[in-house]
Structure formats: structure tokens, C-alpha cells
Amino acid sequence: MVGDHRAGQDDQLPLLALLVRAPWRSLPEQLGSTEVWQALQLSLLSATAATAVSLVLGVPLAWLLARTDFPGRGLVRALVTLPLVLPPVVGGVALLLALGRNGIVGRWLDAWFGITLPFTTTGVVIAEAFVAMPFLVISVEGTLRAADPRYEEAATTLGASRFTAFRRVTLPLIAPGIAAGAVLAWARALGEFGATITFAGNFPGRTQTMPLSVYLALQNDPEAAIALSLVLLAVSIAVLAALRDRWMTAP
């Protein structure tokens, strides 16, 4: 018990240091610059777009992993969850090798459609979705495994198609898990740094998100870096508080 209490204090110490060293008097001035608002707006928009991509791709993938048995399912699950343990910079390099102008897929996108993904706002969304989607898939898959499949079976015996049974029966049952996974994915996308700077670069107004802005400010203006960090800290606390109150509280 004593060890756990001390560990909790150690975890909170960096956050307390951030609050103690914060330039409270100059905070409005620090946060009032155009660059800060551009970075914040880009971060919020790209994190939301990455979450939407994660929902579109992740929910069907979670259903496939939870409800079907096919050869190589374990390998697919390992590949899906790999970004959880993969260093983000390595993920960025992998995205460059796959989607860059000379990448396996990127060269054909450039040659056939004139589409260039690296160092663009779209590249930011792709990098964030790459690292955030596993959080959604894990959450939804766990919720699907906990849900009773007999409801789906009953719906299909009454004449509903598998898609209709999923949309009308399963989806409402797993909605809390989808919401929790989406919030976690959004929070992870908001704080993404390594894959973003590697794959999308650090261009103000186009690819410079809040974490990248913090990194840049830390080299030249530590007080500005602290102020930006406080914004991300406040957003993270708000997200986690909402997640705990709405979707992690036992009925």
C-alpha cells in the first residue's frame, strides 16, 4: 500500500512541476498568438478526422476479430495492435516506405492520380489514425466478446440479414464500447508526435500540431512550451474525466 501511494506521488510529480513552473501571468499572451491557434485548430481537426477514419475501419475489423474464426486471425490481431508497442518514429518511417512518393503504394498514387500524402494535412490524419486505431479496435472487440451473440442469432432466425442484425441489435449493445474506444483514439491522436513529424513534417499551418509546436517552442521559448503543454494537459484531463464518468462507471 505504501509503495503504491509513493508510486502515485511519483506519477503526479511531473504534472505538479508543470503547474508550478507555468507562466500564469503571461499565459493569455502566450496562448494568444496566431501560431498557437493554428496548431490547436489543426490538432483538433486532424484528431477528429483520424478518429472518424478509425471508426470506419476499426469497427468492422473489431467485429471480424471477435465474431469470425479464420486462418491467421491471431496474426491479423497482432498486426492491428502492433502500433501500441511500435515506436511512433518507426511507424512514421513505415508510412513513408508504404505511402511516400517512392513507397510501395505511394508511387502508384502519385503516378496514377497525382496524390502525394507525406508532408500534408492528410498525412497528419493518416499518421494519427495509424497510432490511434488500435485503441478503438481493442475496446470494440472486447465489448463484442462480452456481448451475448444469441441476440444476433435470434434476429437472423427471424429473417434479418447479418448486416441488419448488426445494425439493429449488436450496434446498440456495443455503443458504449465504441464511444469509449473513440474517445481513447481521439486522445491518442491529439497527442501524437513521432509518426506525425516523421511522415508529415512540421510546417506551421499545415502539419504543425500542438505536440510539434510544444517541441519547437521548447528549443527557443520554454515558457511558451509550458503554456502549450498546459493546453494539452487540460484537454487530456477533460477527455479522461468524461470517459470515466460516462462510459467507465459501473451501472
PDB file of C-alpha atoms in Angstrom:
ATOM      1  CA  MET A   1       0.000   0.000   0.000  1.00  0.00           C
ATOM      2  CA  VAL A   2       2.804   2.409   0.918  1.00  0.00           C
ATOM      3  CA  GLY A   3       4.655   1.538  -2.292  1.00  0.00           C
ATOM      4  CA  ASP A   4       1.533   2.152  -4.382  1.00  0.00           C
ATOM      5  CA  HIS A   5       0.981   5.506  -2.667  1.00  0.00           C
ATOM      6  CA  ARG A   6       4.560   6.558  -3.357  1.00  0.00           C
ATOM      7  CA  ALA A   7       4.288   5.395  -6.954  1.00  0.00           C
ATOM      8  CA  GLY A   8       1.170   7.522  -7.355  1.00  0.00           C
ATOM      9  CA  GLN A   9       3.010  10.528  -5.962  1.00  0.00           C
ATOM     10  CA  ASP A  10       5.895   9.928  -8.375  1.00  0.00           C
ATOM     11  CA  ASP A  11       3.468   9.801 -11.297  1.00  0.00           C
ATOM     12  CA  GLN A  12       1.912  13.115 -10.273  1.00  0.00           C
ATOM     13  CA  LEU A  13       5.218  14.900  -9.651  1.00  0.00           C
ATOM     14  CA  PRO A  14       5.886  15.877 -13.308  1.00  0.00           C
ATOM     15  CA  LEU A  15       2.364  17.263 -13.610  1.00  0.00           C
ATOM     16  CA  LEU A  16       2.797  19.252 -10.400  1.00  0.00           C
ATOM     17  CA  ALA A  17       6.100  20.592 -11.712  1.00  0.00           C
ATOM     18  CA  LEU A  18       4.345  21.692 -14.896  1.00  0.00           C
ATOM     19  CA  LEU A  19       1.717  23.560 -12.888  1.00  0.00           C
ATOM     20  CA  VAL A  20       4.280  25.132 -10.552  1.00  0.00           C
ATOM     21  CA  ARG A  21       6.523  26.343 -13.383  1.00  0.00           C
ATOM     22  CA  ALA A  22       3.657  27.576 -15.537  1.00  0.00           C
ATOM     23  CA  PRO A  23       3.900  31.277 -16.526  1.00  0.00           C
ATOM     24  CA  TRP A  24       0.427  32.124 -15.246  1.00  0.00           C
ATOM     25  CA  ARG A  25       0.796  35.899 -15.646  1.00  0.00           C
ATOM     26  CA  SER A  26       1.864  35.750 -19.271  1.00  0.00           C
ATOM     27  CA  LEU A  27      -0.334  32.754 -20.114  1.00  0.00           C
ATOM     28  CA  PRO A  28      -3.006  34.727 -22.041  1.00  0.00           C
ATOM     29  CA  GLU A  29      -0.291  36.381 -24.103  1.00  0.00           C
ATOM     30  CA  GLN A  30       1.473  33.075 -24.735  1.00  0.00           C
ATOM     31  CA  LEU A  31      -1.734  31.429 -25.919  1.00  0.00           C
ATOM     32  CA  GLY A  32      -2.956  34.384 -27.944  1.00  0.00           C
ATOM     33  CA  SER A  33      -0.582  34.070 -30.865  1.00  0.00           C
ATOM     34  CA  THR A  34      -1.781  33.057 -34.313  1.00  0.00           C
ATOM     35  CA  GLU A  35       0.650  30.130 -34.443  1.00  0.00           C
ATOM     36  CA  VAL A  36      -0.794  28.601 -31.271  1.00  0.00           C
ATOM     37  CA  TRP A  37      -4.365  28.810 -32.508  1.00  0.00           C
ATOM     38  CA  GLN A  38      -3.387  27.379 -35.877  1.00  0.00           C
ATOM     39  CA  ALA A  39      -1.678  24.447 -34.177  1.00  0.00           C
ATOM     40  CA  LEU A  40      -4.619  23.910 -31.806  1.00  0.00           C
ATOM     41  CA  GLN A  41      -7.166  24.077 -34.611  1.00  0.00           C
ATOM     42  CA  LEU A  42      -5.149  21.676 -36.752  1.00  0.00           C
ATOM     43  CA  SER A  43      -4.746  19.299 -33.809  1.00  0.00           C
ATOM     44  CA  LEU A  44      -8.468  19.231 -33.052  1.00  0.00           C
ATOM     45  CA  LEU A  45      -9.484  18.803 -36.692  1.00  0.00           C
ATOM     46  CA  SER A  46      -6.881  16.149 -37.509  1.00  0.00           C
ATOM     47  CA  ALA A  47      -7.589  14.176 -34.305  1.00  0.00           C
ATOM     48  CA  THR A  48     -11.308  14.212 -35.111  1.00  0.00           C
ATOM     49  CA  ALA A  49     -10.684  13.131 -38.705  1.00  0.00           C
ATOM     50  CA  ALA A  50      -8.313  10.369 -37.544  1.00  0.00           C
ATOM     51  CA  THR A  51     -10.981   9.151 -35.117  1.00  0.00           C
ATOM     52  CA  ALA A  52     -13.548   9.078 -37.920  1.00  0.00           C
ATOM     53  CA  VAL A  53     -11.164   7.011 -40.056  1.00  0.00           C
ATOM     54  CA  SER A  54     -10.565   4.702 -37.099  1.00  0.00           C
ATOM     55  CA  LEU A  55     -14.314   4.218 -36.645  1.00  0.00           C
ATOM     56  CA  VAL A  56     -14.919   3.431 -40.310  1.00  0.00           C
ATOM     57  CA  LEU A  57     -12.077   0.898 -40.476  1.00  0.00           C
ATOM     58  CA  GLY A  58     -11.815  -0.228 -36.869  1.00  0.00           C
ATOM     59  CA  VAL A  59     -15.397  -1.224 -36.020  1.00  0.00           C
ATOM     60  CA  PRO A  60     -15.737  -3.744 -38.898  1.00  0.00           C
ATOM     61  CA  LEU A  61     -12.250  -5.036 -38.146  1.00  0.00           C
ATOM     62  CA  ALA A  62     -13.109  -5.489 -34.461  1.00  0.00           C
ATOM     63  CA  TRP A  63     -16.287  -7.332 -35.440  1.00  0.00           C
ATOM     64  CA  LEU A  64     -14.281  -9.589 -37.753  1.00  0.00           C
ATOM     65  CA  LEU A  65     -11.796 -10.432 -34.998  1.00  0.00           C
ATOM     66  CA  ALA A  66     -14.470 -11.013 -32.367  1.00  0.00           C
ATOM     67  CA  ARG A  67     -17.181 -12.786 -34.323  1.00  0.00           C
ATOM     68  CA  THR A  68     -15.455 -14.818 -37.032  1.00  0.00           C
ATOM     69  CA  ASP A  69     -12.873 -17.564 -36.996  1.00  0.00           C
ATOM     70  CA  PHE A  70     -10.495 -17.573 -39.943  1.00  0.00           C
ATOM     71  CA  PRO A  71      -6.926 -18.715 -40.619  1.00  0.00           C
ATOM     72  CA  GLY A  72      -4.387 -16.162 -39.485  1.00  0.00           C
ATOM     73  CA  ARG A  73      -6.723 -14.314 -37.117  1.00  0.00           C
ATOM     74  CA  GLY A  74      -4.007 -14.166 -34.472  1.00  0.00           C
ATOM     75  CA  LEU A  75      -1.589 -12.647 -36.965  1.00  0.00           C
ATOM     76  CA  VAL A  76      -4.153 -10.046 -38.049  1.00  0.00           C
ATOM     77  CA  ARG A  77      -4.807  -9.108 -34.423  1.00  0.00           C
ATOM     78  CA  ALA A  78      -1.061  -8.801 -33.808  1.00  0.00           C
ATOM     79  CA  LEU A  79      -0.646  -6.517 -36.835  1.00  0.00           C
ATOM     80  CA  VAL A  80      -3.601  -4.371 -35.766  1.00  0.00           C
ATOM     81  CA  THR A  81      -2.272  -3.893 -32.245  1.00  0.00           C
ATOM     82  CA  LEU A  82       1.375  -3.519 -33.302  1.00  0.00           C
ATOM     83  CA  PRO A  83       1.285   0.322 -33.237  1.00  0.00           C
ATOM     84  CA  LEU A  84       0.612   0.116 -29.492  1.00  0.00           C
ATOM     85  CA  VAL A  85       4.170  -1.115 -28.881  1.00  0.00           C
ATOM     86  CA  LEU A  86       5.898   0.136 -32.029  1.00  0.00           C
ATOM     87  CA  PRO A  87       7.950   3.314 -31.519  1.00  0.00           C
ATOM     88  CA  PRO A  88       5.983   6.095 -33.258  1.00  0.00           C
ATOM     89  CA  VAL A  89       9.034   7.211 -35.243  1.00  0.00           C
ATOM     90  CA  VAL A  90       9.334   3.688 -36.651  1.00  0.00           C
ATOM     91  CA  GLY A  91       5.658   3.879 -37.573  1.00  0.00           C
ATOM     92  CA  GLY A  92       6.352   7.117 -39.409  1.00  0.00           C
ATOM     93  CA  VAL A  93       9.212   5.523 -41.320  1.00  0.00           C
ATOM     94  CA  ALA A  94       6.947   2.581 -42.220  1.00  0.00           C
ATOM     95  CA  LEU A  95       4.311   5.002 -43.508  1.00  0.00           C
ATOM     96  CA  LEU A  96       6.930   6.753 -45.635  1.00  0.00           C
ATOM     97  CA  LEU A  97       8.077   3.441 -47.102  1.00  0.00           C
ATOM     98  CA  ALA A  98       4.489   2.496 -47.880  1.00  0.00           C
ATOM     99  CA  LEU A  99       2.859   5.801 -48.851  1.00  0.00           C
ATOM    100  CA  GLY A 100       5.774   8.067 -49.740  1.00  0.00           C
ATOM    101  CA  ARG A 101       6.435   9.143 -53.320  1.00  0.00           C
ATOM    102  CA  ASN A 102       8.819   6.206 -53.724  1.00  0.00           C
ATOM    103  CA  GLY A 103       6.817   3.927 -51.433  1.00  0.00           C
ATOM    104  CA  ILE A 104       5.209   0.625 -52.304  1.00  0.00           C
ATOM    105  CA  VAL A 105       1.753   2.187 -52.693  1.00  0.00           C
ATOM    106  CA  GLY A 106       2.641   5.877 -52.767  1.00  0.00           C
ATOM    107  CA  ARG A 107       4.488   5.711 -56.085  1.00  0.00           C
ATOM    108  CA  TRP A 108       1.341   4.442 -57.801  1.00  0.00           C
ATOM    109  CA  LEU A 109      -0.849   7.037 -56.087  1.00  0.00           C
ATOM    110  CA  ASP A 110       1.487   9.732 -57.361  1.00  0.00           C
ATOM    111  CA  ALA A 111       1.837   8.307 -60.875  1.00  0.00           C
ATOM    112  CA  TRP A 112      -1.815   7.422 -61.484  1.00  0.00           C
ATOM    113  CA  PHE A 113      -3.744  10.035 -59.518  1.00  0.00           C
ATOM    114  CA  GLY A 114      -1.173  12.714 -58.660  1.00  0.00           C
ATOM    115  CA  ILE A 115      -1.828  12.155 -54.939  1.00  0.00           C
ATOM    116  CA  THR A 116       1.002  12.942 -52.525  1.00  0.00           C
ATOM    117  CA  LEU A 117       0.367  12.098 -48.884  1.00  0.00           C
ATOM    118  CA  PRO A 118       3.599  12.823 -46.946  1.00  0.00           C
ATOM    119  CA  PHE A 119       4.097  16.334 -45.552  1.00  0.00           C
ATOM    120  CA  THR A 120       0.431  17.261 -45.996  1.00  0.00           C
ATOM    121  CA  THR A 121      -2.506  17.689 -43.624  1.00  0.00           C
ATOM    122  CA  THR A 122      -3.878  14.407 -44.938  1.00  0.00           C
ATOM    123  CA  GLY A 123      -0.581  12.833 -43.928  1.00  0.00           C
ATOM    124  CA  VAL A 124      -1.148  14.107 -40.389  1.00  0.00           C
ATOM    125  CA  VAL A 125      -4.536  12.386 -40.283  1.00  0.00           C
ATOM    126  CA  ILE A 126      -3.074   9.135 -41.628  1.00  0.00           C
ATOM    127  CA  ALA A 127      -0.229   9.146 -39.092  1.00  0.00           C
ATOM    128  CA  GLU A 128      -2.618   9.829 -36.220  1.00  0.00           C
ATOM    129  CA  ALA A 129      -5.088   7.175 -37.363  1.00  0.00           C
ATOM    130  CA  PHE A 130      -2.237   4.655 -37.641  1.00  0.00           C
ATOM    131  CA  VAL A 131      -1.308   5.008 -33.971  1.00  0.00           C
ATOM    132  CA  ALA A 132      -4.830   5.634 -32.616  1.00  0.00           C
ATOM    133  CA  MET A 133      -6.956   2.950 -34.288  1.00  0.00           C
ATOM    134  CA  PRO A 134      -5.647   0.040 -32.143  1.00  0.00           C
ATOM    135  CA  PHE A 135      -7.214   1.665 -29.067  1.00  0.00           C
ATOM    136  CA  LEU A 136     -10.598   1.638 -30.782  1.00  0.00           C
ATOM    137  CA  VAL A 137     -10.248  -1.905 -32.114  1.00  0.00           C
ATOM    138  CA  ILE A 138      -9.270  -3.325 -28.725  1.00  0.00           C
ATOM    139  CA  SER A 139     -12.134  -1.549 -26.967  1.00  0.00           C
ATOM    140  CA  VAL A 140     -14.768  -2.601 -29.501  1.00  0.00           C
ATOM    141  CA  GLU A 141     -13.501  -6.167 -29.781  1.00  0.00           C
ATOM    142  CA  GLY A 142     -13.616  -6.567 -26.004  1.00  0.00           C
ATOM    143  CA  THR A 143     -17.160  -5.202 -25.917  1.00  0.00           C
ATOM    144  CA  LEU A 144     -18.221  -7.531 -28.725  1.00  0.00           C
ATOM    145  CA  ARG A 145     -16.796 -10.544 -26.927  1.00  0.00           C
ATOM    146  CA  ALA A 146     -18.697  -9.575 -23.781  1.00  0.00           C
ATOM    147  CA  ALA A 147     -21.980  -9.114 -25.683  1.00  0.00           C
ATOM    148  CA  ASP A 148     -24.262 -12.151 -25.936  1.00  0.00           C
ATOM    149  CA  PRO A 149     -24.226 -13.368 -29.581  1.00  0.00           C
ATOM    150  CA  ARG A 150     -27.594 -15.088 -29.091  1.00  0.00           C
ATOM    151  CA  TYR A 151     -29.357 -11.777 -29.718  1.00  0.00           C
ATOM    152  CA  GLU A 152     -27.822 -11.648 -33.191  1.00  0.00           C
ATOM    153  CA  GLU A 153     -28.714 -15.291 -33.787  1.00  0.00           C
ATOM    154  CA  ALA A 154     -32.309 -14.654 -32.762  1.00  0.00           C
ATOM    155  CA  ALA A 155     -32.526 -11.728 -35.164  1.00  0.00           C
ATOM    156  CA  THR A 156     -31.177 -13.795 -38.055  1.00  0.00           C
ATOM    157  CA  THR A 157     -33.633 -16.636 -37.343  1.00  0.00           C
ATOM    158  CA  LEU A 158     -36.442 -14.062 -37.621  1.00  0.00           C
ATOM    159  CA  GLY A 159     -35.286 -13.196 -41.123  1.00  0.00           C
ATOM    160  CA  ALA A 160     -32.884 -10.322 -40.561  1.00  0.00           C
ATOM    161  CA  SER A 161     -29.680 -10.275 -42.580  1.00  0.00           C
ATOM    162  CA  ARG A 162     -26.347 -10.292 -40.775  1.00  0.00           C
ATOM    163  CA  PHE A 163     -25.879  -6.604 -41.550  1.00  0.00           C
ATOM    164  CA  THR A 164     -29.367  -5.743 -40.274  1.00  0.00           C
ATOM    165  CA  ALA A 165     -28.804  -7.792 -37.126  1.00  0.00           C
ATOM    166  CA  PHE A 166     -25.540  -5.981 -36.530  1.00  0.00           C
ATOM    167  CA  ARG A 167     -27.038  -2.541 -37.176  1.00  0.00           C
ATOM    168  CA  ARG A 168     -30.278  -3.010 -35.212  1.00  0.00           C
ATOM    169  CA  VAL A 169     -29.186  -5.378 -32.438  1.00  0.00           C
ATOM    170  CA  THR A 170     -25.423  -5.547 -31.937  1.00  0.00           C
ATOM    171  CA  LEU A 171     -24.540  -1.917 -32.571  1.00  0.00           C
ATOM    172  CA  PRO A 172     -26.773  -0.516 -29.791  1.00  0.00           C
ATOM    173  CA  LEU A 173     -25.351  -3.113 -27.381  1.00  0.00           C
ATOM    174  CA  ILE A 174     -21.749  -2.187 -28.064  1.00  0.00           C
ATOM    175  CA  ALA A 175     -22.297   1.570 -28.379  1.00  0.00           C
ATOM    176  CA  PRO A 176     -20.635   2.322 -25.003  1.00  0.00           C
ATOM    177  CA  GLY A 177     -17.539   0.368 -26.061  1.00  0.00           C
ATOM    178  CA  ILE A 178     -17.427   2.197 -29.391  1.00  0.00           C
ATOM    179  CA  ALA A 179     -17.769   5.548 -27.621  1.00  0.00           C
ATOM    180  CA  ALA A 180     -15.025   4.702 -25.127  1.00  0.00           C
ATOM    181  CA  GLY A 181     -12.713   3.465 -27.883  1.00  0.00           C
ATOM    182  CA  ALA A 182     -13.402   6.573 -29.969  1.00  0.00           C
ATOM    183  CA  VAL A 183     -12.556   8.881 -27.073  1.00  0.00           C
ATOM    184  CA  LEU A 184      -9.326   7.000 -26.358  1.00  0.00           C
ATOM    185  CA  ALA A 185      -8.407   7.046 -30.051  1.00  0.00           C
ATOM    186  CA  TRP A 186      -9.125  10.780 -30.228  1.00  0.00           C
ATOM    187  CA  ALA A 187      -6.982  11.498 -27.182  1.00  0.00           C
ATOM    188  CA  ARG A 188      -4.143   9.378 -28.575  1.00  0.00           C
ATOM    189  CA  ALA A 189      -4.373  11.121 -31.944  1.00  0.00           C
ATOM    190  CA  LEU A 190      -4.329  14.523 -30.274  1.00  0.00           C
ATOM    191  CA  GLY A 191      -1.051  13.747 -28.521  1.00  0.00           C
ATOM    192  CA  GLU A 192       0.691  12.009 -31.418  1.00  0.00           C
ATOM    193  CA  PHE A 193       4.199  13.281 -32.174  1.00  0.00           C
ATOM    194  CA  GLY A 194       6.715  10.764 -33.543  1.00  0.00           C
ATOM    195  CA  ALA A 195       4.833   9.347 -36.523  1.00  0.00           C
ATOM    196  CA  THR A 196       3.464  12.785 -37.405  1.00  0.00           C
ATOM    197  CA  ILE A 197       6.785  14.608 -37.559  1.00  0.00           C
ATOM    198  CA  THR A 198       8.372  11.728 -39.483  1.00  0.00           C
ATOM    199  CA  PHE A 199       5.618  11.244 -42.052  1.00  0.00           C
ATOM    200  CA  ALA A 200       4.033  14.712 -42.247  1.00  0.00           C
ATOM    201  CA  GLY A 201       6.803  17.064 -41.155  1.00  0.00           C
ATOM    202  CA  ASN A 202       6.494  20.240 -39.112  1.00  0.00           C
ATOM    203  CA  PHE A 203       5.057  23.001 -41.305  1.00  0.00           C
ATOM    204  CA  PRO A 204       3.141  25.761 -39.466  1.00  0.00           C
ATOM    205  CA  GLY A 205      -0.486  25.974 -40.523  1.00  0.00           C
ATOM    206  CA  ARG A 206      -0.309  22.727 -42.498  1.00  0.00           C
ATOM    207  CA  THR A 207       1.192  19.908 -40.441  1.00  0.00           C
ATOM    208  CA  GLN A 208       2.328  21.528 -37.173  1.00  0.00           C
ATOM    209  CA  THR A 209       0.071  20.130 -34.465  1.00  0.00           C
ATOM    210  CA  MET A 210       0.178  21.073 -30.792  1.00  0.00           C
ATOM    211  CA  PRO A 211       2.742  18.412 -29.738  1.00  0.00           C
ATOM    212  CA  LEU A 212       5.042  19.533 -32.550  1.00  0.00           C
ATOM    213  CA  SER A 213       4.519  23.149 -31.545  1.00  0.00           C
ATOM    214  CA  VAL A 214       5.493  22.262 -27.956  1.00  0.00           C
ATOM    215  CA  TYR A 215       8.668  20.590 -29.181  1.00  0.00           C
ATOM    216  CA  LEU A 216       9.604  23.590 -31.334  1.00  0.00           C
ATOM    217  CA  ALA A 217       8.852  26.103 -28.578  1.00  0.00           C
ATOM    218  CA  LEU A 218      10.905  24.141 -26.042  1.00  0.00           C
ATOM    219  CA  GLN A 219      14.043  24.871 -28.033  1.00  0.00           C
ATOM    220  CA  ASN A 220      13.519  28.641 -28.209  1.00  0.00           C
ATOM    221  CA  ASP A 221      10.934  29.679 -25.606  1.00  0.00           C
ATOM    222  CA  PRO A 222      10.475  27.284 -22.638  1.00  0.00           C
ATOM    223  CA  GLU A 223       7.660  29.370 -21.163  1.00  0.00           C
ATOM    224  CA  ALA A 224       5.674  29.066 -24.389  1.00  0.00           C
ATOM    225  CA  ALA A 225       6.295  25.300 -24.375  1.00  0.00           C
ATOM    226  CA  ILE A 226       4.919  25.090 -20.823  1.00  0.00           C
ATOM    227  CA  ALA A 227       1.866  27.136 -21.793  1.00  0.00           C
ATOM    228  CA  LEU A 228       1.151  24.876 -24.769  1.00  0.00           C
ATOM    229  CA  SER A 229       1.654  21.811 -22.587  1.00  0.00           C
ATOM    230  CA  LEU A 230      -0.948  23.151 -20.169  1.00  0.00           C
ATOM    231  CA  VAL A 231      -3.474  23.316 -23.002  1.00  0.00           C
ATOM    232  CA  LEU A 232      -2.845  19.683 -23.931  1.00  0.00           C
ATOM    233  CA  LEU A 233      -2.952  18.714 -20.244  1.00  0.00           C
ATOM    234  CA  ALA A 234      -6.316  20.424 -19.786  1.00  0.00           C
ATOM    235  CA  VAL A 235      -7.769  18.744 -22.875  1.00  0.00           C
ATOM    236  CA  SER A 236      -6.467  15.324 -21.779  1.00  0.00           C
ATOM    237  CA  ILE A 237      -7.912  15.684 -18.278  1.00  0.00           C
ATOM    238  CA  ALA A 238     -11.280  16.742 -19.693  1.00  0.00           C
ATOM    239  CA  VAL A 239     -11.337  13.751 -22.060  1.00  0.00           C
ATOM    240  CA  LEU A 240     -10.404  11.244 -19.357  1.00  0.00           C
ATOM    241  CA  ALA A 241     -12.910  12.719 -16.915  1.00  0.00           C
ATOM    242  CA  ALA A 242     -15.690  12.465 -19.497  1.00  0.00           C
ATOM    243  CA  LEU A 243     -14.635   8.917 -20.364  1.00  0.00           C
ATOM    244  CA  ARG A 244     -14.691   7.799 -16.742  1.00  0.00           C
ATOM    245  CA  ASP A 245     -17.977   9.468 -15.866  1.00  0.00           C
ATOM    246  CA  ARG A 246     -19.913   8.375 -18.947  1.00  0.00           C
ATOM    247  CA  TRP A 247     -18.522   5.052 -20.072  1.00  0.00           C
ATOM    248  CA  MET A 248     -16.374   3.556 -17.307  1.00  0.00           C
ATOM    249  CA  THR A 249     -18.749   3.896 -14.389  1.00  0.00           C
ATOM    250  CA  ALA A 250     -20.430   0.674 -13.441  1.00  0.00           C
ATOM    251  CA  PRO A 251     -24.259   0.781 -13.645  1.00  0.00           C
TER     252      PRO A 251
END
